[in-house]
Amino acid sequence: PALGLFLFTIARDPLRIIILIAGAFFWLVSLLLSSLIWFIAVKASDPQDEPLQKGLLIFGVMFSVLLQEAFRFLYYKLLRKAIEGLVALSEDGCSPISIQQMAYVAGVGFGLMSGAFSMINLLADALGPGTVGIHGDSQLYFLTSAFMTMVLIFLHTFWGILFFHGCEHRRWWEIMAVVVMHLAVSGSTFCNPLYMGSLVPSYLLMAAAATWAYLLSGGSAQNLRRFLLCK
Amino acid sequence: MITFMNNSDSEEEPCNERTSLMSAESPPVPSYQDGLQTAEAGEAQAHRKRRTGSSRSPNNIADGDVSDLGVPVRESALENEEEELTLKYGAKHVIMLFVPVTLCMIVVVATIKSVRFYTEKNGQLIYTPFSEDTPSVGQRLLNSVLNTIIMISVIVVMTVFLVLLYKYRCYKFIHGWLILSSLMLLFLFTYIYLGEVLKTYNVAMDYPTLFLVIWNFGAVGMICIHWKGPLQLQQAYLIMISALMALVFIKYLPEWSAWVILGAISIYDLMAVLCPKGPLRMLVETAQERNEPIFPALIYSSAMMWTVGMAKPDTAARGASQQTWDAAEDGGENPLHADSQMSETRSPGTTRPITSFEELEEEERGVKLGLGDFIFYSVLVGKAAATASGDWNTTLACFVAILIGLCLTLLLLAVFKKALPALPISITFGLVFYFSTDNLVRPFMDTLASHQLYI
């Protein structure tokens, strides 16, 4: 689905592609920094101590989430500056791309990158021989991973829109809500072989974020009805 | 190097590669990278000259009739528009360069992942004589540094040699060199590549078919690259030969040497293009003085091809000298035609250039990127795919890093408006991301994935 989003909405306009790649880059940098922190923490601690490792991992995850959101904010700042530049340069005084489109593209960029990083090694291994869950792990590993990744990509997209909107209108509670949601989703993956705990809340949150973003972008129930009935 | 004409030292590598592999059989073929750079330099300079000195340039004899007043006014009025156009088309150009770079990288990564030939170590180039199978780390490091020094000095020597050739107008020699190199590349390397791919997929192909396929491929390639051909086909061929070259590098360069060479090449690129005494800079200036067309092949141009018609040569000449150097494809041929036809179209040409110039603004213009840049980007990503244990994550990270570097370089190009090295920023980003992803991110992601946690 993310690829479909990309193809249909982003690939047409070169500016969007650049924003997408830059978004992916920002996510990557945030991942890098967070893994650096985790790495240092792990090296500094005792590798034999299991609960400690688990705890460190959790800490790493949370920290990474916070860092991702921080980078989203930085990216927002950068895009604001870029918009001003584009407006100054364009012939008719208005920017070729609006901040909402940028928000959408940035969200997709983040999402794609995070999804790619989560899934791609899995996919590569999936091409090879093997049985899923042979050591007593869940047999639905691949399936759930796929769904989780998809929901995460969508969530990133919606969070991008919400986040930028919050920054635009200075509504801090929106931003906080995004951060909290992200933390919640990541946190819910902690109970992960118990898939009910992670997938279902994530999907619910995604639905909530989707409707919120939709309303923020100016949609309404009427628009939806008209679209669905192909008026 | 990106220039609206890019000179990349790495162009030399192909020739060096080739000579090393063929060293037993034929005399060394000088690198055509220099020729490329010369060519590019020539074109850029020619275009620049035409732009600034349009009333005086021999190409625009017809324009000489246009009053000098007209020229500066038009130029200043156009400058603002050009600035805007630069950045308006900027995104488009970036994408026009993204796509081929991405394609080249995809081809290289796909081949590396599937065909095992390119990851086996079967010996080294004569340009990297020191082996890396030494027991101690220090020795290995030393060997790789020595390898790098040798490689870089070979490149420098080749570049200087080509500058000299260009200075002393040995064009035939350069042409012959270029043709010979691309011939070898198209036929020999394709043969090897095809052989390996067929081996991997266990597809049998008899020799006559093989001969036919390779002959067609090579012949069409030669025509496309050195003469005229559809733009897309030429681009495709350039991408393919870059990928082939990169694959050869990945196979024959030992690991540490490869990374050190990448770093050293970007530093050299930086110096050679920007320093006043750098060989590439000298090339550029020489070609500028002579206002000469560049040699075809070995730069990738993303622009639409100009049709060579009566009025077009004027406009091609003029249009090519846009401030942003968005030069027409096949600029090498066109100025020649322009010269010959200019005298014929003298009178009608005087009025037409002015109007058609505005038309030009609407047409596609392109950015030129040296093939060596393609090659080295692909080498970086290919090495990441081949040797990183984090596999796809690292590859992906390097890919994004290189694209971002390319973006930034193009941005700088739009700001500075002169030939810039394309390698340094991208390669730096790529190297940083490669090493950090491989060592830092990979354990993190692996642990996360094993617990199925998501961040």
XYZ file of C-alpha atoms in Angstrom:
686
model
C 0.000 0.000 0.000
C 2.774 2.399 0.765
C 4.261 1.750 -2.608
C 0.899 2.414 -4.151
C 0.668 5.697 -2.302
C 4.057 6.563 -3.574
C 3.304 5.747 -7.155
C 0.025 7.480 -7.370
C 0.571 10.570 -5.431
C 4.216 11.325 -5.215
C 5.964 10.068 -8.272
C 4.390 12.695 -10.501
C 5.946 15.689 -8.951
C 9.704 15.851 -8.642
C 9.604 18.201 -5.733
C 7.633 15.699 -3.750
C 10.135 12.997 -4.484
C 12.886 15.137 -3.116
C 10.916 15.855 0.002
C 10.225 12.167 0.362
C 13.842 11.198 0.127
C 14.805 13.951 2.508
C 12.190 12.717 4.938
C 13.556 9.241 4.714
C 16.986 10.650 5.313
C 15.877 12.427 8.453
C 14.314 9.287 9.787
C 17.483 7.434 9.052
C 19.557 9.940 10.936
C 17.271 9.704 13.915
C 17.565 5.940 13.810
C 21.295 6.238 13.645
C 21.507 8.443 16.673
C 19.160 6.328 18.692
C 21.002 3.154 17.853
C 24.213 4.893 18.784
C 22.817 5.614 22.191
C 21.555 2.088 22.573
C 24.833 0.654 21.434
C 26.760 2.678 23.935
C 24.373 1.663 26.649
C 24.695 -1.971 25.789
C 28.429 -1.891 25.582
C 28.581 -0.161 28.892
C 26.445 -2.722 30.582
C 26.699 -6.344 31.335
C 25.802 -8.487 28.338
C 24.798 -11.444 30.431
C 22.130 -9.774 32.372
C 18.912 -10.598 30.561
C 16.385 -8.334 32.239
C 18.811 -5.506 32.002
C 19.184 -6.071 28.320
C 15.470 -6.140 27.914
C 15.177 -2.997 29.922
C 17.829 -1.340 27.845
C 16.022 -2.368 24.748
C 12.837 -0.802 25.971
C 14.709 2.288 26.869
C 16.249 2.279 23.426
C 12.882 1.995 21.789
C 11.367 4.818 23.737
C 14.330 7.005 23.155
C 14.192 6.246 19.496
C 10.558 7.234 19.329
C 11.267 10.521 20.997
C 14.176 11.114 18.694
C 12.060 10.366 15.654
C 9.547 12.922 16.704
C 12.296 15.406 17.353
C 13.585 14.872 13.863
C 10.134 15.252 12.475
C 10.072 18.612 14.118
C 13.439 19.541 12.660
C 12.249 18.473 9.275
C 9.232 20.660 9.720
C 11.454 23.620 10.394
C 13.498 22.876 7.321
C 10.423 22.597 5.168
C 9.107 25.888 6.434
C 12.279 27.559 5.329
C 12.131 25.776 2.023
C 8.590 26.936 1.427
C 9.579 30.499 1.961
C 12.361 30.058 -0.553
C 10.053 28.481 -3.078
C 7.511 31.230 -2.684
C 10.149 33.854 -3.240
C 11.263 32.130 -6.378
C 8.027 31.295 -7.995
C 6.563 33.544 -10.568
C 3.113 34.027 -9.200
C 3.946 34.439 -5.588
C 2.581 31.233 -4.273
C 4.452 28.110 -3.543
C 4.173 25.184 -5.889
C 3.527 22.936 -2.987
C 1.551 23.547 0.122
C 2.606 22.759 3.605
C -0.049 20.112 3.890
C 1.218 18.298 0.875
C 4.639 18.536 2.353
C 3.336 17.138 5.583
C 1.832 14.236 3.759
C 4.956 13.553 1.785
C 7.165 13.882 4.822
C 4.986 11.436 6.654
C 5.185 8.981 3.820
C 8.930 9.417 3.705
C 9.281 8.611 7.355
C 6.905 5.744 7.049
C 8.558 4.228 4.024
C 11.932 4.336 5.601
C 10.818 2.858 8.861
C 8.809 0.224 7.070
C 11.671 -0.634 4.798
C 14.040 -1.007 7.659
C 11.628 -3.151 9.555
C 10.646 -5.401 6.738
C 13.355 -5.760 4.262
C 15.618 -8.173 6.003
C 12.586 -10.206 6.824
C 11.572 -10.297 3.225
C 15.030 -11.307 2.141
C 15.033 -14.135 4.610
C 11.562 -15.102 3.586
C 12.805 -15.783 0.113
C 15.028 -18.480 1.408
C 14.176 -21.867 2.750
C 12.914 -22.323 6.247
C 9.977 -22.899 8.480
C 8.326 -20.167 10.397
C 8.281 -20.404 14.111
C 10.149 -23.625 14.418
C 11.510 -22.838 17.829
C 8.176 -22.394 19.429
C 7.702 -18.859 18.306
C 4.541 -17.810 16.700
C 3.860 -19.151 13.284
C 2.302 -15.962 12.207
C 5.539 -14.072 12.444
C 5.710 -12.946 8.875
C 2.095 -12.118 8.596
C 1.966 -10.066 11.707
C 5.177 -8.342 10.809
C 3.704 -7.379 7.495
C 0.566 -6.000 9.041
C 2.439 -4.212 11.737
C 4.722 -2.607 9.217
C 1.820 -1.498 7.120
C 0.034 0.024 10.037
C 3.197 1.766 11.064
C 3.712 3.269 7.640
C 0.193 4.578 7.570
C 0.545 5.885 11.051
C 3.685 7.746 10.153
C 1.873 9.344 7.265
C -0.995 10.460 9.438
C 1.282 11.576 12.208
C 3.167 13.660 9.695
C 0.006 15.483 8.742
C -1.117 15.930 12.317
C 2.267 16.999 13.489
C 2.763 19.613 10.838
C -0.719 20.890 11.371
C -0.045 21.213 15.027
C 3.151 23.068 14.386
C 1.479 25.368 11.931
C -1.268 26.382 14.256
C 0.788 26.181 17.360
C -1.413 23.656 19.003
C 0.920 21.906 21.274
C -1.576 19.384 22.387
C -1.731 17.977 18.867
C 1.966 17.489 18.842
C 1.878 15.893 22.227
C -0.896 13.631 21.070
C 1.218 12.442 18.163
C 4.139 11.720 20.415
C 1.974 9.908 22.881
C 0.392 7.840 20.143
C 3.751 6.883 18.784
C 4.916 5.857 22.198
C 1.752 3.899 22.704
C 2.113 2.021 19.461
C 5.709 1.164 20.101
C 4.880 0.227 23.594
C 2.127 -2.022 22.475
C 4.587 -4.010 20.437
C 6.248 -5.012 23.624
C 3.598 -7.511 24.349
C 4.340 -8.959 21.058
C 3.932 -12.577 20.786
C 0.551 -11.830 22.179
C -0.596 -10.297 18.967
C -3.921 -9.150 20.172
C -2.168 -6.712 22.348
C -0.263 -4.958 19.655
C -2.031 -5.221 16.366
C -5.503 -4.337 17.446
C -4.701 -1.179 19.377
C -2.413 -0.102 16.595
C -5.138 -0.432 14.039
C -7.575 1.393 16.245
C -5.124 4.175 16.746
C -4.519 4.278 13.062
C -8.190 4.620 12.328
C -8.410 7.435 14.841
C -5.408 9.194 13.412
C -6.750 8.727 9.918
C -10.043 10.372 10.660
C -8.360 13.157 12.544
C -5.951 13.849 9.722
C -8.731 13.668 7.214
C -10.768 16.218 9.079
C -7.769 18.443 9.473
C -7.048 18.327 5.795
C -10.422 19.767 5.102
C -12.355 16.674 4.421
C -15.716 16.002 5.833
C -18.318 13.338 5.879
C -19.993 14.986 2.933
C -16.894 14.884 0.822
C -16.502 11.276 1.640
C -19.981 10.435 0.639
C -19.678 12.291 -2.586
C -16.440 10.592 -3.369
C -17.794 7.161 -2.648
C -20.887 7.692 -4.678
C -18.850 9.147 -7.486
C -20.784 12.261 -7.792
C 31.609 15.576 -10.592
C 28.475 17.316 -11.328
C 28.696 20.093 -13.701
C 26.048 21.161 -15.558
C 28.797 19.408 -16.961
C 30.411 17.013 -14.753
C 33.944 16.005 -14.757
C 34.692 13.003 -12.847
C 38.075 11.643 -12.369
C 36.678 8.318 -11.952
C 36.188 8.215 -15.650
C 39.768 7.246 -15.750
C 39.052 4.145 -13.847
C 37.360 2.425 -16.717
C 40.374 2.690 -18.848
C 42.655 1.704 -16.123
C 40.469 -1.217 -15.386
C 40.471 -2.283 -18.905
C 44.129 -1.965 -19.332
C 44.793 -3.900 -16.237
C 42.716 -6.758 -17.373
C 44.153 -6.605 -20.815
C 47.624 -5.792 -19.754
C 48.998 -8.989 -21.100
C 47.601 -8.435 -24.518
C 47.539 -4.831 -25.490
C 49.272 -1.635 -24.683
C 47.636 0.409 -22.015
C 44.752 2.420 -23.199
C 44.752 5.796 -21.648
C 41.726 6.598 -19.704
C 38.964 8.242 -21.488
C 37.823 9.875 -18.418
C 40.121 12.678 -19.131
C 38.807 12.843 -22.602
C 35.429 13.006 -21.115
C 36.379 15.693 -18.783
C 38.053 17.531 -21.549
C 35.020 17.129 -23.608
C 32.756 18.223 -20.884
C 34.962 21.030 -19.974
C 35.059 22.066 -23.557
C 31.352 22.014 -23.853
C 30.770 23.889 -20.704
C 33.300 26.418 -21.561
C 32.105 26.690 -25.085
C 28.688 27.303 -23.825
C 29.839 29.734 -21.288
C 31.817 31.582 -23.853
C 28.895 31.669 -26.150
C 26.764 33.038 -23.465
C 28.931 35.774 -22.221
C 30.490 36.669 -25.478
C 27.652 35.890 -27.703
C 28.209 38.821 -29.902
C 31.807 37.983 -30.343
C 31.695 34.246 -30.457
C 32.531 32.792 -33.814
C 29.605 30.465 -33.486
C 27.209 33.263 -33.468
C 28.391 35.082 -36.477
C 24.842 35.798 -37.316
C 24.308 37.238 -33.936
C 27.093 39.625 -34.516
C 24.662 41.658 -36.472
C 22.530 41.995 -33.424
C 23.419 45.152 -31.702
C 25.560 44.884 -28.689
C 22.987 46.824 -26.829
C 20.455 44.160 -27.416
C 22.651 41.517 -26.004
C 23.383 42.918 -22.543
C 19.842 44.076 -22.005
C 18.472 40.786 -22.981
C 20.979 39.034 -20.883
C 20.225 40.950 -17.753
C 16.530 40.593 -18.238
C 17.036 36.963 -18.771
C 19.262 36.528 -15.819
C 16.454 36.930 -13.374
C 14.285 34.599 -15.305
C 17.102 32.169 -15.492
C 17.560 32.268 -11.786
C 13.973 31.419 -11.241
C 14.014 28.820 -13.897
C 17.062 27.321 -12.360
C 15.340 26.623 -9.176
C 12.014 25.934 -10.696
C 13.482 23.354 -12.957
C 15.833 22.416 -10.227
C 13.598 19.787 -8.807
C 13.009 18.343 -12.210
C 16.702 18.085 -12.887
C 17.307 16.462 -9.603
C 14.798 13.815 -10.475
C 16.271 13.479 -13.921
C 19.487 12.589 -12.238
C 17.935 10.515 -9.477
C 16.388 8.102 -11.876
C 19.517 7.003 -13.720
C 21.587 6.876 -10.563
C 18.914 4.753 -8.948
C 18.696 2.496 -11.961
C 22.418 1.992 -12.065
C 22.506 1.178 -8.388
C 19.620 -1.221 -8.712
C 21.327 -3.059 -11.527
C 24.533 -3.310 -9.574
C 22.889 -4.432 -6.364
C 20.716 -6.951 -8.139
C 23.710 -8.432 -9.867
C 25.774 -8.531 -6.732
C 23.062 -10.238 -4.814
C 22.367 -12.866 -7.367
C 25.495 -13.539 -9.339
C 28.153 -14.853 -7.090
C 30.971 -14.253 -9.514
C 31.258 -10.665 -8.509
C 31.788 -11.335 -4.874
C 34.423 -13.980 -5.296
C 37.915 -12.845 -4.958
C 39.769 -13.887 -8.017
C 42.749 -11.716 -7.992
C 43.449 -8.081 -8.081
C 44.208 -5.374 -10.532
C 47.751 -4.488 -11.263
C 46.858 -1.094 -9.941
C 46.350 -2.486 -6.497
C 49.311 -4.722 -6.103
C 49.288 -5.031 -2.377
C 47.241 -7.863 -1.122
C 44.977 -7.595 1.847
C 45.319 -11.085 3.130
C 47.831 -10.076 5.683
C 47.656 -11.304 9.232
C 47.843 -8.053 11.057
C 45.488 -5.132 10.965
C 48.223 -2.574 10.672
C 49.718 -4.286 7.684
C 46.372 -4.505 6.008
C 45.766 -0.847 6.566
C 49.150 -0.015 5.203
C 48.575 -2.125 2.131
C 45.257 -0.528 1.443
C 46.700 2.931 1.784
C 49.498 2.034 -0.586
C 47.004 0.622 -3.055
C 45.074 3.823 -2.878
C 48.103 5.938 -3.459
C 49.000 3.940 -6.516
C 45.509 4.113 -7.910
C 45.169 7.810 -7.348
C 48.513 8.553 -8.860
C 47.577 6.548 -11.913
C 44.463 8.624 -12.221
C 46.342 11.851 -11.812
C 48.870 10.835 -14.411
C 46.142 9.922 -16.840
C 44.321 13.139 -16.276
C 47.395 15.230 -16.788
C 48.239 13.226 -19.889
C 44.847 13.925 -21.306
C 45.067 17.595 -20.481
C 48.310 17.727 -22.361
C 46.818 15.897 -25.294
C 43.983 18.323 -25.362
C 46.263 21.290 -25.058
C 48.327 20.168 -27.970
C 45.297 19.392 -30.030
C 45.833 15.704 -30.522
C 42.182 15.184 -31.119
C 42.493 12.165 -33.289
C 44.383 10.435 -30.591
C 41.772 11.227 -27.996
C 38.978 10.165 -30.271
C 40.687 6.927 -31.036
C 41.330 6.350 -27.377
C 37.735 6.949 -26.473
C 36.457 4.698 -29.176
C 38.828 1.921 -28.288
C 37.941 2.103 -24.624
C 34.249 2.082 -25.128
C 34.629 -0.731 -27.612
C 36.403 -2.859 -25.110
C 33.923 -2.008 -22.437
C 30.916 -2.763 -24.506
C 32.102 -6.032 -25.888
C 34.404 -7.655 -23.428
C 32.704 -6.770 -20.205
C 29.293 -7.479 -21.559
C 30.483 -10.866 -22.639
C 31.809 -11.649 -19.201
C 28.724 -10.307 -17.513
C 26.355 -12.190 -19.718
C 28.341 -15.334 -19.226
C 28.133 -15.056 -15.482
C 24.459 -14.248 -15.415
C 23.645 -17.167 -17.655
C 25.745 -19.390 -15.467
C 23.911 -18.310 -12.382
C 20.494 -18.934 -13.770
C 21.588 -22.081 -15.482
C 20.410 -20.981 -18.859
C 22.197 -22.437 -21.791
C 23.046 -20.287 -24.715
C 24.958 -21.382 -27.736
C 27.809 -19.406 -29.123
C 26.178 -18.133 -32.325
C 23.291 -16.663 -30.395
C 25.657 -15.189 -27.916
C 27.751 -13.700 -30.668
C 24.704 -12.198 -32.313
C 23.400 -10.722 -29.112
C 26.665 -9.234 -28.051
C 27.456 -7.951 -31.499
C 24.147 -6.177 -31.745
C 24.387 -4.807 -28.274
C 27.899 -3.551 -28.778
C 27.364 -2.096 -32.221
C 24.233 -0.229 -31.272
C 25.962 0.958 -28.158
C 28.914 2.321 -30.063
C 26.659 4.179 -32.438
C 24.455 5.522 -29.712
C 27.184 6.730 -27.524
C 29.599 8.136 -30.013
C 27.305 9.337 -32.682
C 23.638 10.003 -32.747
C 20.912 7.990 -31.240
C 17.690 8.285 -29.325
C 18.294 9.962 -26.037
C 16.751 7.269 -23.933
C 18.781 4.580 -25.598
C 21.953 6.506 -25.064
C 21.101 7.025 -21.441
C 20.337 3.352 -21.063
C 23.658 2.399 -22.572
C 25.537 4.789 -20.382
C 23.844 3.385 -17.333
C 24.702 -0.112 -18.395
C 28.332 0.543 -18.965
C 28.586 2.365 -15.683
C 27.058 -0.596 -13.952
C 29.441 -2.977 -15.691
C 32.394 -0.878 -14.715
C 31.216 -0.654 -11.133
C 30.785 -4.407 -10.995
C 34.308 -4.936 -12.195
C 35.550 -2.602 -9.530
C 33.607 -4.288 -6.833
C 35.030 -7.586 -7.842
C 38.617 -6.627 -8.175
C 39.213 -4.120 -5.461
C 40.034 -5.577 -2.080
C 37.785 -4.412 0.697
C 39.656 -1.900 2.684
C 41.323 -0.536 -0.400
C 37.938 0.061 -1.914
C 36.781 2.215 0.952
C 39.993 4.156 1.167
C 39.974 4.648 -2.586
C 36.448 5.976 -2.467
C 37.437 8.479 0.130
C 40.582 9.496 -1.681
C 38.770 9.841 -4.988
C 36.300 12.271 -3.556
C 39.062 14.381 -2.118
C 40.869 14.308 -5.431
C 37.698 15.206 -7.238
C 37.232 18.144 -4.983
C 40.717 19.377 -5.592
C 40.886 18.693 -9.276
C 37.764 20.631 -10.037
C 38.040 23.518 -7.691
C 41.723 24.305 -7.361
C 43.025 26.747 -9.926
C 45.894 24.474 -10.829
C 43.817 21.361 -10.877
C 43.983 19.429 -14.122
C 40.286 19.506 -14.675
C 40.103 23.187 -14.112
C 42.853 23.657 -16.634
C 40.985 21.507 -19.079
C 37.938 23.610 -18.637
C 39.808 26.823 -19.150
C 41.665 25.559 -22.176
C 38.513 24.426 -23.805
C 36.937 27.704 -22.960
C 39.659 29.643 -24.678
C 39.267 27.568 -27.725
C 35.524 27.559 -27.645
C 35.491 24.011 -28.774
C 32.938 21.294 -28.692
C 33.445 18.460 -26.344
C 33.848 14.837 -27.102
C 30.778 12.723 -27.021
C 30.233 9.872 -24.652
C 31.172 9.456 -21.065
C 28.931 12.029 -19.624
C 25.363 11.425 -18.855
C 23.074 14.132 -19.986
C 19.508 14.286 -19.054
C 18.343 16.872 -21.533
C 16.263 16.501 -24.592
C 18.115 16.318 -27.777
C 18.167 19.319 -29.953
C 17.178 18.706 -33.507
C 19.732 20.124 -35.788
C 17.842 22.425 -38.044
C 18.369 25.771 -39.556
C 17.282 28.009 -36.819
C 18.058 25.605 -34.101
C 21.817 25.854 -34.218
C 21.575 29.462 -33.285
C 19.223 28.771 -30.523
C 21.082 25.692 -29.522
C 24.220 27.682 -29.248
C 22.518 30.428 -27.382
C 20.298 28.256 -25.319
C 23.133 26.057 -24.361
C 24.778 28.960 -22.755
C 22.148 29.370 -20.152
C 23.375 30.563 -16.902
C 22.714 27.268 -15.335
C 24.621 25.426 -17.967
C 21.678 23.328 -18.667
C 23.210 22.233 -21.829
C 21.542 20.447 -24.624
C 22.210 16.849 -25.185
C 24.596 16.143 -27.929
C 26.049 19.549 -27.576
C 29.208 18.128 -28.971
C 27.757 17.652 -32.357
C 25.598 20.678 -32.513
C 28.151 23.407 -32.270
C 29.912 21.850 -35.193
C 26.774 21.907 -37.202
C 26.055 25.318 -35.933
C 29.300 26.590 -37.252
C 28.777 25.213 -40.682
C 25.235 26.297 -40.971
C 25.611 29.566 -39.276
C 27.093 31.280 -42.240
C 24.239 30.078 -44.394
C 21.598 31.287 -42.113
C 23.156 34.593 -41.475
C 20.390 36.890 -42.435
C 17.377 34.975 -41.252
C 19.323 34.028 -38.207
C 19.619 37.522 -36.922
C 16.023 37.993 -36.103
C 15.254 34.501 -35.139
C 17.633 34.030 -32.261
C 15.953 36.694 -30.264
C 12.547 35.187 -30.430
C 13.555 31.614 -30.337
C 15.585 32.313 -27.293
C 12.466 32.877 -25.330
C 11.092 29.714 -26.727
C 14.098 27.952 -25.425
C 13.122 28.819 -21.958
C 10.214 26.514 -22.223
C 12.089 23.600 -23.595
C 13.657 20.863 -21.625
C 17.112 21.459 -20.412
C 19.240 19.048 -18.648
C 22.006 18.513 -16.253
C 25.107 16.580 -17.011
C 26.691 14.139 -14.664
C 29.959 12.389 -15.302
C 29.835 8.653 -15.734
C 32.535 8.225 -13.183
C 30.177 9.552 -10.599
C 27.673 6.896 -11.533
C 30.369 4.317 -11.273
C 31.562 5.322 -7.880
C 28.122 5.689 -6.420
C 27.336 2.234 -7.632
C 30.602 0.907 -6.295
C 29.713 2.232 -2.893
C 26.260 0.773 -2.844
C 27.422 -2.459 -4.409
C 30.167 -2.898 -1.866
C 27.645 -2.211 0.839
C 25.406 -4.901 -0.571
C 28.219 -7.337 -1.014
C 30.108 -7.042 2.187
C 27.786 -5.702 4.808
C 26.312 -8.262 7.058
C 23.314 -6.102 7.656
C 22.470 -6.612 4.048
C 19.571 -4.608 2.867
C 19.403 -2.107 5.642
C 22.888 -0.932 4.994
C 22.358 -0.882 1.270
C 19.207 1.130 1.661
C 20.875 3.541 4.028
C 23.744 4.119 1.617
C 21.312 4.585 -1.215
C 19.372 7.278 0.592
C 22.576 8.932 1.705
C 23.898 9.116 -1.823
C 20.674 10.534 -3.157
C 20.639 13.209 -0.514
C 24.241 14.036 -1.306
C 23.295 14.366 -4.937
C 20.461 16.698 -4.004
C 22.737 18.889 -1.988
C 25.323 18.968 -4.714
C 22.728 20.012 -7.246
C 21.582 22.695 -4.880
C 25.096 23.997 -4.643
C 25.326 23.828 -8.378
C 22.271 25.999 -8.709
C 23.802 28.438 -6.312
C 27.304 28.575 -7.669
C 26.603 27.966 -11.318
C 29.831 26.415 -12.307
C 31.306 22.979 -12.573
C 31.239 21.208 -9.277
C 32.552 17.891 -8.085
C 29.688 15.492 -7.541
C 31.592 12.911 -5.617
C 32.629 14.433 -2.302
C 29.348 15.116 -0.586
C 27.578 11.980 -1.684
C 30.495 9.699 -1.051
C 31.062 11.205 2.357
C 27.454 10.706 3.313
C 27.506 7.249 1.856
C 30.609 6.208 3.722
C 29.403 7.659 6.991
C 26.092 5.941 6.683
C 27.610 2.692 5.605
C 29.936 2.393 8.511
C 27.508 3.658 11.060
C 24.644 1.532 9.829
C 26.744 -1.533 9.653
C 28.134 -1.185 13.109
C 25.505 0.648 15.071
C 22.142 0.248 13.527
C 22.408 -3.350 12.582
C 22.646 -4.826 16.069
C 19.860 -2.560 17.169
C 17.531 -3.532 14.373
C 18.383 -7.184 14.700
C 17.561 -7.189 18.351
C 14.371 -5.307 17.719
C 13.359 -7.667 14.986
C 14.017 -10.731 17.047
C 11.659 -9.465 19.697
C 9.379 -8.076 17.072
C 9.416 -4.638 18.541
C 8.678 -1.660 16.440
C 9.998 1.798 16.790
